[in-house]
Coordinates of C-alpha atoms in Angstrom, one line a residue:
X1 CA 0.0 0.0 0.0
X2 CA 1.0 3.6 -0.6
X3 CA 1.7 5.8 2.3
X4 CA 0.8 9.5 2.5
X5 CA 4.2 10.7 1.3
X6 CA 4.3 8.4 -1.7
X7 CA 0.8 9.5 -2.7
X8 CA 1.9 13.1 -2.4
X9 CA 4.9 12.5 -4.7
X10 CA 2.8 10.7 -7.3
X11 CA 0.3 13.6 -7.3
X12 CA 3.1 16.2 -7.7
X13 CA 4.6 14.3 -10.6
X14 CA 1.1 13.9 -12.3
X15 CA 0.4 17.6 -11.9
X16 CA 3.8 18.5 -13.3
X17 CA 3.3 16.3 -16.3
X18 CA -0.2 17.6 -17.1
X19 CA 0.7 21.3 -16.4
X20 CA 4.0 21.2 -18.4
X21 CA 2.4 23.1 -21.3
X22 CA 1.0 25.9 -19.2
X23 CA 3.8 26.2 -16.7
X24 CA 6.0 28.6 -18.8
X25 CA 3.0 30.9 -19.4
X26 CA 2.1 30.8 -15.7
X27 CA 5.7 31.7 -14.6
X28 CA 5.9 34.5 -17.3
X29 CA 2.6 36.1 -16.1
X30 CA 3.7 35.8 -12.5
X31 CA 7.0 37.6 -13.4
X32 CA 5.1 40.4 -15.2
X33 CA 2.8 40.9 -12.3
X34 CA 5.8 41.1 -9.9
X35 CA 7.5 43.7 -12.1
X36 CA 4.3 45.8 -12.3
X37 CA 3.8 45.6 -8.6
X38 CA 7.4 46.6 -7.9
X39 CA 7.2 49.5 -10.3
X40 CA 4.0 50.8 -8.7
X41 CA 5.4 50.5 -5.2
X42 CA 8.5 52.4 -6.4
X43 CA 6.3 55.1 -8.0
X44 CA 4.3 55.5 -4.8
X45 CA 7.5 55.8 -2.7
X46 CA 8.9 58.4 -5.1
X47 CA 5.6 60.3 -5.1
X48 CA 5.6 60.4 -1.3
X49 CA 9.2 61.8 -1.3
X50 CA 8.8 64.4 -4.0
X51 CA 7.4 67.8 -2.9
X52 CA 4.0 68.8 -4.4
X53 CA 4.8 71.2 -7.3
X54 CA 2.1 72.2 -9.8
X55 CA 2.9 71.8 -13.5
X56 CA 2.4 75.5 -14.2
X57 CA 2.7 78.1 -11.5
X58 CA -0.5 80.0 -12.4
X59 CA -2.9 77.0 -12.9
X60 CA -2.3 74.1 -10.6
X61 CA -3.6 70.8 -12.0
X62 CA -6.1 69.1 -9.7
X63 CA -8.4 66.2 -10.4
X64 CA -11.8 67.4 -11.7
X65 CA -10.4 70.7 -13.0
X66 CA -11.1 71.0 -16.8
X67 CA -8.1 71.7 -19.0
X68 CA -8.4 74.5 -21.5
X69 CA -6.7 73.7 -24.8
X70 CA -6.2 76.6 -27.3
X71 CA -7.5 75.8 -30.7
X72 CA -9.0 77.3 -33.9
X73 CA -12.7 77.8 -34.4
X74 CA -13.9 77.2 -37.9
X75 CA -17.1 78.8 -39.3
X76 CA -19.8 76.5 -40.7
X77 CA -19.1 75.7 -44.3
X78 CA -21.6 76.7 -47.0
X79 CA -23.3 74.0 -49.0
X80 CA -21.8 73.3 -52.4
X81 CA -23.4 75.2 -55.3
X82 CA -25.8 73.2 -57.4
X83 CA -26.7 70.6 -54.8
X84 CA -30.2 70.2 -53.6
X85 CA -30.7 71.0 -50.0
X86 CA -32.5 68.4 -48.0
X87 CA -33.2 68.2 -44.3
X88 CA -30.2 66.8 -42.6
X89 CA -27.7 67.9 -45.2
X90 CA -26.5 71.0 -43.3
X91 CA -24.5 70.6 -40.1
X92 CA -25.8 72.3 -36.9
X93 CA -24.7 75.8 -36.2
X94 CA -21.1 76.1 -34.9
X95 CA -20.0 72.6 -36.0
X96 CA -17.9 72.1 -39.2
X97 CA -19.2 69.8 -41.9
X98 CA -17.6 66.4 -42.2

């Protein structure tokens, strides 16, 4: 009869044989997870050490504050000459035609 230790060894060998295909992927994903965790912990430690300085002195960036991006406003384009105007052909006011 098998004892408890022999049965454990047989089970470990069977699991190793059946899981041999997936074992490299499992180890690779565990390594990626460990690297990500380590990088995040390092970033949090660096963030705690660094003094709080805003990106621009006059407008500090806080969560929930909308950012203003300077751009160019285009007037609505006129319909092409000779085309029949139907409902839905013209874009709404203030929006450029596509």
